[in-house]
PDB file of C-alpha atoms in Angstrom:
ATOM      1  CA  MET A 242     -64.110  39.197  78.982  1.00 51.00           C
ATOM      2  CA  ASN A 243     -63.044  42.728  78.060  1.00 58.00           C
ATOM      3  CA  HIS A 244     -61.015  43.142  81.260  1.00 67.00           C
ATOM      4  CA  LEU A 245     -58.914  40.080  80.399  1.00 69.00           C
ATOM      5  CA  ARG A 246     -58.238  41.504  76.960  1.00 73.00           C
ATOM      6  CA  LEU A 247     -56.923  44.680  78.561  1.00 77.00           C
ATOM      7  CA  LEU A 248     -54.812  42.696  81.012  1.00 85.00           C
ATOM      8  CA  ARG A 249     -53.279  40.991  77.999  1.00 86.00           C
ATOM      9  CA  TYR A 250     -51.690  44.339  77.120  1.00 90.00           C
ATOM     10  CA  VAL A 251     -49.588  44.043  80.285  1.00 91.00           C
ATOM     11  CA  ASP A 252     -48.712  40.415  79.585  1.00 91.00           C
ATOM     12  CA  GLU A 253     -47.600  41.192  76.042  1.00 92.00           C
ATOM     13  CA  VAL A 254     -45.333  44.050  77.177  1.00 93.00           C
ATOM     14  CA  ALA A 255     -43.864  41.743  79.837  1.00 93.00           C
ATOM     15  CA  ARG A 256     -43.059  39.097  77.207  1.00 91.00           C
ATOM     16  CA  ILE A 257     -41.598  41.484  74.609  1.00 91.00           C
ATOM     17  CA  GLY A 258     -40.188  44.263  76.797  1.00 93.00           C
ATOM     18  CA  SER A 259     -41.464  47.030  74.542  1.00 93.00           C
ATOM     19  CA  ILE A 260     -44.738  48.969  74.455  1.00 92.00           C
ATOM     20  CA  ARG A 261     -44.390  49.734  70.754  1.00 92.00           C
ATOM     21  CA  GLN A 262     -43.720  46.139  69.719  1.00 93.00           C
ATOM     22  CA  ALA A 263     -46.473  44.832  71.997  1.00 91.00           C
ATOM     23  CA  ALA A 264     -48.925  47.310  70.470  1.00 90.00           C
ATOM     24  CA  GLU A 265     -47.975  46.131  66.971  1.00 92.00           C
ATOM     25  CA  ARG A 266     -48.674  42.521  67.896  1.00 90.00           C
ATOM     26  CA  LEU A 267     -51.959  43.471  69.572  1.00 89.00           C
ATOM     27  CA  HIS A 268     -52.996  45.731  66.674  1.00 88.00           C
ATOM     28  CA  VAL A 269     -53.680  48.697  68.959  1.00 90.00           C
ATOM     29  CA  ALA A 270     -52.093  52.108  69.461  1.00 92.00           C
ATOM     30  CA  PRO A 271     -49.019  52.288  71.754  1.00 91.00           C
ATOM     31  CA  SER A 272     -50.768  55.051  73.689  1.00 91.00           C
ATOM     32  CA  ALA A 273     -53.631  52.675  74.526  1.00 90.00           C
ATOM     33  CA  VAL A 274     -51.203  50.097  75.898  1.00 91.00           C
ATOM     34  CA  ASN A 275     -49.305  52.714  77.906  1.00 92.00           C
ATOM     35  CA  ARG A 276     -52.545  54.165  79.301  1.00 91.00           C
ATOM     36  CA  ARG A 277     -53.745  50.721  80.433  1.00 90.00           C
ATOM     37  CA  ILE A 278     -50.425  50.104  82.235  1.00 92.00           C
ATOM     38  CA  GLN A 279     -50.636  53.487  83.943  1.00 92.00           C
ATOM     39  CA  ASP A 280     -54.237  52.803  85.038  1.00 90.00           C
ATOM     40  CA  ILE A 281     -53.220  49.501  86.594  1.00 91.00           C
ATOM     41  CA  GLU A 282     -50.204  51.009  88.339  1.00 92.00           C
ATOM     42  CA  GLU A 283     -52.410  53.732  89.751  1.00 92.00           C
ATOM     43  CA  GLU A 284     -54.948  51.165  90.953  1.00 91.00           C
ATOM     44  CA  LEU A 285     -52.250  48.987  92.540  1.00 92.00           C
ATOM     45  CA  GLY A 286     -50.422  51.962  94.004  1.00 94.00           C
ATOM     46  CA  THR A 287     -47.033  50.806  92.711  1.00 95.00           C
ATOM     47  CA  PRO A 288     -45.133  50.586  89.400  1.00 94.00           C
ATOM     48  CA  ILE A 289     -45.284  47.208  87.651  1.00 93.00           C
ATOM     49  CA  PHE A 290     -42.641  48.127  85.053  1.00 94.00           C
ATOM     50  CA  GLU A 291     -39.290  49.832  85.166  1.00 94.00           C
ATOM     51  CA  ARG A 292     -39.007  52.311  82.278  1.00 91.00           C
ATOM     52  CA  LEU A 293     -35.551  51.709  80.822  1.00 91.00           C
ATOM     53  CA  PRO A 294     -33.807  53.445  77.892  1.00 87.00           C
ATOM     54  CA  ARG A 295     -34.216  50.301  75.806  1.00 87.00           C
ATOM     55  CA  GLY A 296     -37.573  49.017  76.933  1.00 90.00           C
ATOM     56  CA  MET A 297     -39.680  47.869  79.836  1.00 93.00           C
ATOM     57  CA  ARG A 298     -38.731  45.472  82.642  1.00 93.00           C
ATOM     58  CA  LEU A 299     -41.066  44.029  85.274  1.00 94.00           C
ATOM     59  CA  THR A 300     -40.662  45.116  88.874  1.00 95.00           C
ATOM     60  CA  ALA A 301     -41.116  42.599  91.687  1.00 94.00           C
ATOM     61  CA  ALA A 302     -44.740  43.737  91.955  1.00 94.00           C
ATOM     62  CA  GLY A 303     -45.049  43.369  88.192  1.00 92.00           C
ATOM     63  CA  GLU A 304     -43.818  39.775  88.349  1.00 93.00           C
ATOM     64  CA  LEU A 305     -46.594  38.965  90.812  1.00 94.00           C
ATOM     65  CA  PHE A 306     -49.206  40.749  88.728  1.00 93.00           C
ATOM     66  CA  VAL A 307     -48.210  39.024  85.479  1.00 93.00           C
ATOM     67  CA  ARG A 308     -48.377  35.651  87.214  1.00 92.00           C
ATOM     68  CA  TYR A 309     -51.916  36.566  88.291  1.00 90.00           C
ATOM     69  CA  ILE A 310     -52.818  37.471  84.697  1.00 89.00           C
ATOM     70  CA  ARG A 311     -51.472  34.203  83.316  1.00 89.00           C
ATOM     71  CA  ASP A 312     -53.177  32.154  86.015  1.00 87.00           C
ATOM     72  CA  ARG A 313     -56.475  33.862  85.210  1.00 85.00           C
ATOM     73  CA  GLY A 314     -56.005  33.224  81.499  1.00 83.00           C
ATOM     74  CA  ALA A 315     -55.178  29.560  82.029  1.00 83.00           C
ATOM     75  CA  GLU A 316     -58.189  29.126  84.299  1.00 83.00           C
ATOM     76  CA  LEU A 317     -60.443  30.760  81.712  1.00 83.00           C
ATOM     77  CA  ASP A 318     -59.124  28.401  79.012  1.00 80.00           C
ATOM     78  CA  ARG A 319     -59.925  25.445  81.231  1.00 79.00           C
ATOM     79  CA  VAL A 320     -63.459  26.661  81.981  1.00 81.00           C
ATOM     80  CA  ARG A 321     -64.120  27.411  78.320  1.00 77.00           C
ATOM     81  CA  SER A 322     -62.966  23.920  77.389  1.00 72.00           C
ATOM     82  CA  GLU A 323     -65.217  22.316  80.004  1.00 72.00           C
ATOM     83  CA  ILE A 324     -68.212  24.362  78.852  1.00 73.00           C
ATOM     84  CA  GLU A 325     -67.583  23.352  75.250  1.00 66.00           C
ATOM     85  CA  GLU A 326     -67.209  19.723  76.297  1.00 63.00           C
ATOM     86  CA  LEU A 327     -70.531  19.895  78.144  1.00 58.00           C
ATOM     87  CA  GLN A 328     -72.141  21.294  75.012  1.00 57.00           C
ATOM     88  CA  SER A 329     -70.660  18.423  72.977  1.00 44.00           C
ATOM     89  CA  LEU A 330     -68.990  20.894  70.619  1.00 49.00           C
ATOM     90  CA  ARG A 331     -65.604  19.243  71.001  1.00 65.00           C
ATOM     91  CA  ARG A 332     -63.950  22.557  70.344  1.00 70.00           C
ATOM     92  CA  GLY A 333     -60.883  23.975  72.022  1.00 82.00           C
ATOM     93  CA  ARG A 334     -57.182  24.480  71.430  1.00 87.00           C
ATOM     94  CA  VAL A 335     -54.299  22.243  72.476  1.00 93.00           C
ATOM     95  CA  ARG A 336     -50.890  23.889  72.915  1.00 95.00           C
ATOM     96  CA  LEU A 337     -47.860  21.634  72.777  1.00 97.00           C
ATOM     97  CA  VAL A 338     -44.061  21.934  72.707  1.00 97.00           C
ATOM     98  CA  ALA A 339     -42.359  18.969  71.021  1.00 96.00           C
ATOM     99  CA  SER A 340     -38.850  17.837  70.126  1.00 93.00           C
ATOM    100  CA  GLN A 341     -37.713  18.294  66.540  1.00 90.00           C
ATOM    101  CA  ALA A 342     -37.490  14.535  65.968  1.00 90.00           C
ATOM    102  CA  LEU A 343     -41.281  14.325  66.353  1.00 92.00           C
ATOM    103  CA  ALA A 344     -42.021  17.050  63.806  1.00 90.00           C
ATOM    104  CA  PRO A 345     -41.765  15.179  60.477  1.00 87.00           C
ATOM    105  CA  ARG A 346     -43.924  12.123  61.186  1.00 90.00           C
ATOM    106  CA  PHE A 347     -45.026  11.212  64.718  1.00 93.00           C
ATOM    107  CA  LEU A 348     -46.679  14.461  65.836  1.00 95.00           C
ATOM    108  CA  PRO A 349     -48.496  15.271  62.556  1.00 95.00           C
ATOM    109  CA  ALA A 350     -49.810  11.690  62.440  1.00 94.00           C
ATOM    110  CA  ALA A 351     -50.971  11.871  66.072  1.00 96.00           C
ATOM    111  CA  ILE A 352     -52.772  15.179  65.525  1.00 97.00           C
ATOM    112  CA  ALA A 353     -54.423  13.917  62.322  1.00 96.00           C
ATOM    113  CA  ALA A 354     -55.631  10.758  64.071  1.00 96.00           C
ATOM    114  CA  PHE A 355     -56.984  12.717  67.054  1.00 94.00           C
ATOM    115  CA  ARG A 356     -58.831  15.170  64.826  1.00 92.00           C
ATOM    116  CA  LYS A 357     -60.748  12.337  63.176  1.00 91.00           C
ATOM    117  CA  THR A 358     -62.832  12.146  66.355  1.00 87.00           C
ATOM    118  CA  HIS A 359     -62.304  15.795  67.395  1.00 88.00           C
ATOM    119  CA  PRO A 360     -62.513  17.674  64.078  1.00 89.00           C
ATOM    120  CA  LEU A 361     -63.130  21.099  65.647  1.00 86.00           C
ATOM    121  CA  VAL A 362     -60.049  21.036  67.876  1.00 90.00           C
ATOM    122  CA  ALA A 363     -57.203  23.381  66.900  1.00 92.00           C
ATOM    123  CA  PHE A 364     -53.543  22.797  67.708  1.00 96.00           C
ATOM    124  CA  GLU A 365     -50.633  25.136  68.394  1.00 95.00           C
ATOM    125  CA  ALA A 366     -47.428  23.101  68.090  1.00 96.00           C
ATOM    126  CA  ARG A 367     -44.010  24.594  68.833  1.00 95.00           C
ATOM    127  CA  ILE A 368     -40.735  22.797  68.204  1.00 94.00           C
ATOM    128  CA  GLY A 369     -38.198  23.172  71.011  1.00 92.00           C
ATOM    129  CA  ASP A 370     -35.791  21.410  73.352  1.00 90.00           C
ATOM    130  CA  HIS A 371     -36.355  20.315  76.948  1.00 91.00           C
ATOM    131  CA  VAL A 372     -35.270  23.693  78.370  1.00 92.00           C
ATOM    132  CA  GLN A 373     -37.685  25.625  76.159  1.00 94.00           C
ATOM    133  CA  ALA A 374     -40.443  23.139  76.954  1.00 95.00           C
ATOM    134  CA  ALA A 375     -39.997  23.510  80.725  1.00 95.00           C
ATOM    135  CA  ASP A 376     -40.004  27.304  80.425  1.00 95.00           C
ATOM    136  CA  ALA A 377     -43.186  27.233  78.332  1.00 95.00           C
ATOM    137  CA  LEU A 378     -44.926  25.020  80.896  1.00 96.00           C
ATOM    138  CA  ARG A 379     -43.909  27.281  83.784  1.00 95.00           C
ATOM    139  CA  ASN A 380     -44.968  30.431  81.929  1.00 93.00           C
ATOM    140  CA  LEU A 381     -48.341  28.862  81.082  1.00 92.00           C
ATOM    141  CA  GLU A 382     -47.585  29.232  77.377  1.00 94.00           C
ATOM    142  CA  THR A 383     -48.367  25.573  76.734  1.00 96.00           C
ATOM    143  CA  GLU A 384     -50.382  22.798  78.341  1.00 96.00           C
ATOM    144  CA  LEU A 385     -48.232  19.846  77.263  1.00 97.00           C
ATOM    145  CA  ALA A 386     -44.622  19.057  76.403  1.00 97.00           C
ATOM    146  CA  LEU A 387     -43.377  15.997  74.514  1.00 97.00           C
ATOM    147  CA  VAL A 388     -39.599  16.251  74.482  1.00 95.00           C
ATOM    148  CA  PHE A 389     -36.450  14.241  75.054  1.00 92.00           C
ATOM    149  CA  ASN A 390     -34.520  14.153  78.313  1.00 87.00           C
ATOM    150  CA  LEU A 391     -36.799  16.390  80.380  1.00 90.00           C
ATOM    151  CA  ALA A 392     -35.319  15.795  83.834  1.00 87.00           C
ATOM    152  CA  PRO A 393     -37.568  15.219  86.867  1.00 88.00           C
ATOM    153  CA  GLU A 394     -38.275  18.523  88.625  1.00 91.00           C
ATOM    154  CA  SER A 395     -40.585  19.344  91.507  1.00 92.00           C
ATOM    155  CA  ASP A 396     -42.930  21.514  89.446  1.00 94.00           C
ATOM    156  CA  ILE A 397     -43.031  19.338  86.311  1.00 95.00           C
ATOM    157  CA  GLU A 398     -45.392  16.362  86.113  1.00 94.00           C
ATOM    158  CA  ARG A 399     -43.936  13.589  83.932  1.00 95.00           C
ATOM    159  CA  ILE A 400     -47.126  11.988  82.626  1.00 95.00           C
ATOM    160  CA  ASP A 401     -45.378   9.278  80.634  1.00 94.00           C
ATOM    161  CA  VAL A 402     -41.822   8.261  79.772  1.00 94.00           C
ATOM    162  CA  VAL A 403     -40.728   6.057  76.852  1.00 93.00           C
ATOM    163  CA  GLU A 404     -37.155   4.938  76.171  1.00 91.00           C
ATOM    164  CA  GLN A 405     -35.758   5.674  72.727  1.00 90.00           C
ATOM    165  CA  LYS A 406     -32.629   4.437  70.958  1.00 90.00           C
ATOM    166  CA  LEU A 407     -30.214   6.639  69.060  1.00 88.00           C
ATOM    167  CA  MET A 408     -29.798   5.548  65.433  1.00 89.00           C
ATOM    168  CA  ALA A 409     -27.089   6.164  62.867  1.00 92.00           C
ATOM    169  CA  VAL A 410     -28.658   7.663  59.724  1.00 94.00           C
ATOM    170  CA  MET A 411     -27.087   7.511  56.271  1.00 94.00           C
ATOM    171  CA  HIS A 412     -27.792   7.218  52.555  1.00 95.00           C
ATOM    172  CA  ALA A 413     -28.908   3.802  51.347  1.00 93.00           C
ATOM    173  CA  LYS A 414     -25.768   3.678  49.139  1.00 95.00           C
ATOM    174  CA  HIS A 415     -23.423   4.443  52.050  1.00 96.00           C
ATOM    175  CA  PRO A 416     -20.697   1.788  52.571  1.00 94.00           C
ATOM    176  CA  LEU A 417     -22.046   1.055  56.082  1.00 94.00           C
ATOM    177  CA  ALA A 418     -25.718   0.963  55.098  1.00 92.00           C
ATOM    178  CA  ARG A 419     -25.859  -2.837  55.137  1.00 90.00           C
ATOM    179  CA  THR A 420     -23.524  -3.346  58.083  1.00 84.00           C
ATOM    180  CA  PRO A 421     -25.164  -5.451  60.814  1.00 80.00           C
ATOM    181  CA  GLY A 422     -24.342  -4.527  64.413  1.00 82.00           C
ATOM    182  CA  LEU A 423     -22.948  -1.086  63.600  1.00 91.00           C
ATOM    183  CA  ARG A 424     -20.336   0.247  66.045  1.00 91.00           C
ATOM    184  CA  LEU A 425     -19.501   3.911  66.492  1.00 91.00           C
ATOM    185  CA  ARG A 426     -15.829   3.235  65.822  1.00 92.00           C
ATOM    186  CA  GLN A 427     -16.782   2.214  62.281  1.00 92.00           C
ATOM    187  CA  CYS A 428     -18.228   5.697  61.696  1.00 92.00           C
ATOM    188  CA  VAL A 429     -14.987   7.546  62.459  1.00 90.00           C
ATOM    189  CA  ASP A 430     -13.645   7.140  58.918  1.00 90.00           C
ATOM    190  CA  TYR A 431     -16.611   8.987  57.405  1.00 94.00           C
ATOM    191  CA  PRO A 432     -17.762  12.629  57.541  1.00 94.00           C
ATOM    192  CA  VAL A 433     -20.096  13.137  60.502  1.00 94.00           C
ATOM    193  CA  VAL A 434     -22.922  15.701  60.370  1.00 95.00           C
ATOM    194  CA  LEU A 435     -24.500  16.326  63.752  1.00 93.00           C
ATOM    195  CA  PRO A 436     -27.532  18.041  65.254  1.00 90.00           C
ATOM    196  CA  ASN A 437     -26.608  20.812  67.675  1.00 87.00           C
ATOM    197  CA  ARG A 438     -25.928  20.210  71.355  1.00 86.00           C
ATOM    198  CA  ASP A 439     -29.461  21.157  72.444  1.00 82.00           C
ATOM    199  CA  THR A 440     -30.973  18.018  70.914  1.00 85.00           C
ATOM    200  CA  GLY A 441     -31.555  14.829  72.879  1.00 83.00           C
ATOM    201  CA  GLY A 442     -29.718  12.642  70.374  1.00 87.00           C
ATOM    202  CA  ARG A 443     -26.580  14.785  70.414  1.00 89.00           C
ATOM    203  CA  GLN A 444     -26.568  14.738  74.213  1.00 88.00           C
ATOM    204  CA  LEU A 445     -26.735  10.928  74.274  1.00 87.00           C
ATOM    205  CA  LEU A 446     -23.886  10.728  71.788  1.00 90.00           C
ATOM    206  CA  GLU A 447     -21.734  13.161  73.774  1.00 89.00           C
ATOM    207  CA  ARG A 448     -22.433  11.244  76.995  1.00 88.00           C
ATOM    208  CA  PHE A 449     -21.112   8.028  75.460  1.00 88.00           C
ATOM    209  CA  LEU A 450     -18.117   9.643  73.746  1.00 88.00           C
ATOM    210  CA  ALA A 451     -17.059  11.316  77.012  1.00 88.00           C
ATOM    211  CA  ARG A 452     -16.140   7.919  78.457  1.00 88.00           C
ATOM    212  CA  SER A 453     -14.858   6.429  75.185  1.00 88.00           C
ATOM    213  CA  SER A 454     -11.644   6.731  73.217  1.00 89.00           C
ATOM    214  CA  ILE A 455     -13.672   7.453  70.062  1.00 90.00           C
ATOM    215  CA  ARG A 456     -13.493  11.034  68.820  1.00 89.00           C
ATOM    216  CA  PHE A 457     -15.696  12.666  66.205  1.00 88.00           C
ATOM    217  CA  GLN A 458     -14.846  15.869  64.361  1.00 87.00           C
ATOM    218  CA  PRO A 459     -18.193  17.076  62.971  1.00 90.00           C
ATOM    219  CA  MET A 460     -17.978  18.367  59.419  1.00 93.00           C
ATOM    220  CA  VAL A 461     -21.394  20.035  59.755  1.00 93.00           C
ATOM    221  CA  GLU A 462     -23.546  20.984  62.762  1.00 92.00           C
ATOM    222  CA  SER A 463     -27.087  22.290  62.460  1.00 92.00           C
ATOM    223  CA  ASN A 464     -30.341  22.763  64.351  1.00 87.00           C
ATOM    224  CA  SER A 465     -32.271  21.528  61.300  1.00 88.00           C
ATOM    225  CA  PHE A 466     -32.773  17.792  60.841  1.00 88.00           C
ATOM    226  CA  GLU A 467     -34.059  18.427  57.325  1.00 88.00           C
ATOM    227  CA  PHE A 468     -30.800  20.168  56.440  1.00 93.00           C
ATOM    228  CA  LEU A 469     -28.745  17.319  57.945  1.00 92.00           C
ATOM    229  CA  ARG A 470     -30.694  14.780  55.897  1.00 91.00           C
ATOM    230  CA  GLY A 471     -29.808  16.750  52.795  1.00 92.00           C
ATOM    231  CA  CYS A 472     -26.131  16.421  53.749  1.00 94.00           C
ATOM    232  CA  LEU A 473     -26.460  12.630  53.497  1.00 95.00           C
ATOM    233  CA  ASP A 474     -26.972  12.813  49.729  1.00 94.00           C
ATOM    234  CA  ASP A 475     -23.195  12.703  49.279  1.00 94.00           C
ATOM    235  CA  ARG A 476     -23.465   8.974  50.196  1.00 94.00           C
ATOM    236  CA  ALA A 477     -20.500   9.337  52.543  1.00 95.00           C
ATOM    237  CA  SER A 478     -21.749  11.359  55.526  1.00 95.00           C
ATOM    238  CA  ILE A 479     -23.379   9.902  58.645  1.00 96.00           C
ATOM    239  CA  SER A 480     -25.773  11.588  61.042  1.00 94.00           C
ATOM    240  CA  PHE A 481     -27.523  10.494  64.245  1.00 92.00           C
ATOM    241  CA  GLN A 482     -31.140  10.798  65.326  1.00 91.00           C
ATOM    242  CA  MET A 483     -33.542   9.329  67.870  1.00 90.00           C
ATOM    243  CA  ALA A 484     -35.416   6.307  66.537  1.00 89.00           C
ATOM    244  CA  ILE A 485     -38.839   7.997  66.449  1.00 90.00           C
ATOM    245  CA  GLY A 486     -37.502  10.565  63.992  1.00 87.00           C
ATOM    246  CA  THR A 487     -36.086   8.032  61.529  1.00 85.00           C
ATOM    247  CA  VAL A 488     -39.388   6.440  60.459  1.00 72.00           C
ATOM    248  CA  LEU A 489     -39.964   8.553  57.364  1.00 67.00           C
ATOM    249  CA  ASN A 490     -40.408   6.009  54.540  1.00 73.00           C
ATOM    250  CA  GLU A 491     -37.585   7.598  52.570  1.00 80.00           C
ATOM    251  CA  PRO A 492     -36.150   4.913  50.238  1.00 84.00           C
ATOM    252  CA  ASP A 493     -32.798   6.704  49.928  1.00 91.00           C
ATOM    253  CA  ILE A 494     -32.211   7.014  53.706  1.00 92.00           C
ATOM    254  CA  VAL A 495     -31.587   4.149  56.131  1.00 92.00           C
ATOM    255  CA  ALA A 496     -31.188   4.030  59.905  1.00 91.00           C
ATOM    256  CA  ARG A 497     -28.971   1.537  61.708  1.00 91.00           C
ATOM    257  CA  GLU A 498     -29.067   0.721  65.402  1.00 89.00           C
ATOM    258  CA  ILE A 499     -25.856   1.407  67.312  1.00 89.00           C
ATOM    259  CA  ASP A 500     -24.561  -1.826  68.794  1.00 87.00           C
ATOM    260  CA  ASP A 501     -21.927  -0.509  71.223  1.00 87.00           C
ATOM    261  CA  ARG A 502     -22.225  -2.057  74.673  1.00 87.00           C
ATOM    262  CA  GLY A 503     -23.528   0.363  77.283  1.00 85.00           C
ATOM    263  CA  PHE A 504     -24.754   2.917  74.774  1.00 87.00           C
ATOM    264  CA  PRO A 505     -27.338   5.042  76.643  1.00 85.00           C
ATOM    265  CA  ARG A 506     -30.961   5.439  75.675  1.00 87.00           C
ATOM    266  CA  GLY A 507     -32.926   8.640  75.697  1.00 88.00           C
ATOM    267  CA  GLU A 508     -36.195   9.346  77.473  1.00 92.00           C
ATOM    268  CA  LEU A 509     -39.113  10.726  75.508  1.00 94.00           C
ATOM    269  CA  VAL A 510     -41.177  12.519  78.156  1.00 96.00           C
ATOM    270  CA  LEU A 511     -44.792  13.642  78.027  1.00 97.00           C
ATOM    271  CA  ALA A 512     -45.223  16.334  80.695  1.00 97.00           C
ATOM    272  CA  SER A 513     -47.416  19.082  82.098  1.00 96.00           C
ATOM    273  CA  LEU A 514     -47.079  21.637  84.881  1.00 95.00           C
ATOM    274  CA  ARG A 515     -47.631  19.977  88.259  1.00 93.00           C
ATOM    275  CA  GLY A 516     -50.754  21.228  90.030  1.00 90.00           C
ATOM    276  CA  ARG A 517     -52.244  22.789  86.901  1.00 88.00           C
ATOM    277  CA  GLN A 518     -55.634  21.379  85.941  1.00 85.00           C
ATOM    278  CA  LEU A 519     -55.500  20.812  82.206  1.00 87.00           C
ATOM    279  CA  PRO A 520     -58.337  21.911  79.938  1.00 85.00           C
ATOM    280  CA  VAL A 521     -60.532  18.932  79.112  1.00 83.00           C
ATOM    281  CA  ILE A 522     -59.416  18.720  75.494  1.00 87.00           C
ATOM    282  CA  ALA A 523     -55.714  18.957  76.406  1.00 90.00           C
ATOM    283  CA  TYR A 524     -56.179  16.154  78.926  1.00 89.00           C
ATOM    284  CA  ALA A 525     -57.932  14.060  76.267  1.00 89.00           C
ATOM    285  CA  PHE A 526     -55.051  14.594  73.841  1.00 93.00           C
ATOM    286  CA  ALA A 527     -52.514  13.712  76.547  1.00 95.00           C
ATOM    287  CA  GLU A 528     -54.296  10.393  77.106  1.00 94.00           C
ATOM    288  CA  PHE A 529     -54.362   9.840  73.347  1.00 94.00           C
ATOM    289  CA  LEU A 530     -50.599  10.458  73.174  1.00 96.00           C
ATOM    290  CA  ARG A 531     -50.024   7.982  75.994  1.00 93.00           C
ATOM    291  CA  GLU A 532     -51.715   5.288  73.915  1.00 93.00           C
ATOM    292  CA  ARG A 533     -49.556   6.034  70.893  1.00 92.00           C
ATOM    293  CA  LEU A 534     -46.397   6.118  72.993  1.00 91.00           C
ATOM    294  CA  ALA A 535     -47.337   2.761  74.520  1.00 89.00           C
ATOM    295  CA  ALA A 536     -47.492   1.366  70.982  1.00 85.00           C
ATOM    296  CA  LEU A 537     -43.962   2.642  70.386  1.00 78.00           C
ATOM    297  CA  ASP A 538     -42.723   1.034  73.583  1.00 62.00           C
TER     298      ASP A 538
END
């Protein structure tokens, strides 16, 4: 597979835009990377990179060639997985992009449960939003995505979709912690700490507020749910999170369902790239996730 290793030099430069930085990540000399690129350009009879003052940029021919490299790599991963499955080794690697709400509890629990029957399987889990997940699928950087509000697109296969409620999250000693049928208007009198606008929960909240007279002035905004939970220790602040991310068994934190009429629900989407044949082990994990999502539903 030595030729694929050398082709990876090109792929790494394409991703980073720098021969020097790519060489550092590959643990080889920059001259070796540059020589491999020159050899390929000579063989193809055309440049695959534009040499710019601040780095390297793919030409149109380079875009085609990098797609070829990534397709070959993905196909090799699939074949390796099938060979390992035939040998009953149960090895392989599953790459997944998941929403932040899944990171504390759901995804670690799912991986741990799967590895009980597949102990030699490794996982590469990235936390990202629906835009990052779609990009990773298209660039063949991941086999699966499990994210909120991934819209239907022609090249994305939505394997499963589960509705999720948005919950108000607060300290157990908060004045509204025991309020049944919580309405958003009741939250206005308290400091609101919100996840950033890339998250599925924030987008649901904004969608409802856009057609409501209720207005929130966030005191804190962050891309870290862990940080936002820390902000609730003042026993006055309120945050919002999708239901799957609120099951943490934290005695000092409670989650209350929002009871406003017409409040939208989010979609938790399990997806892959349409037309791409998944490696056997990734397909097995996707089916395993479907079972766990069905239990949520």
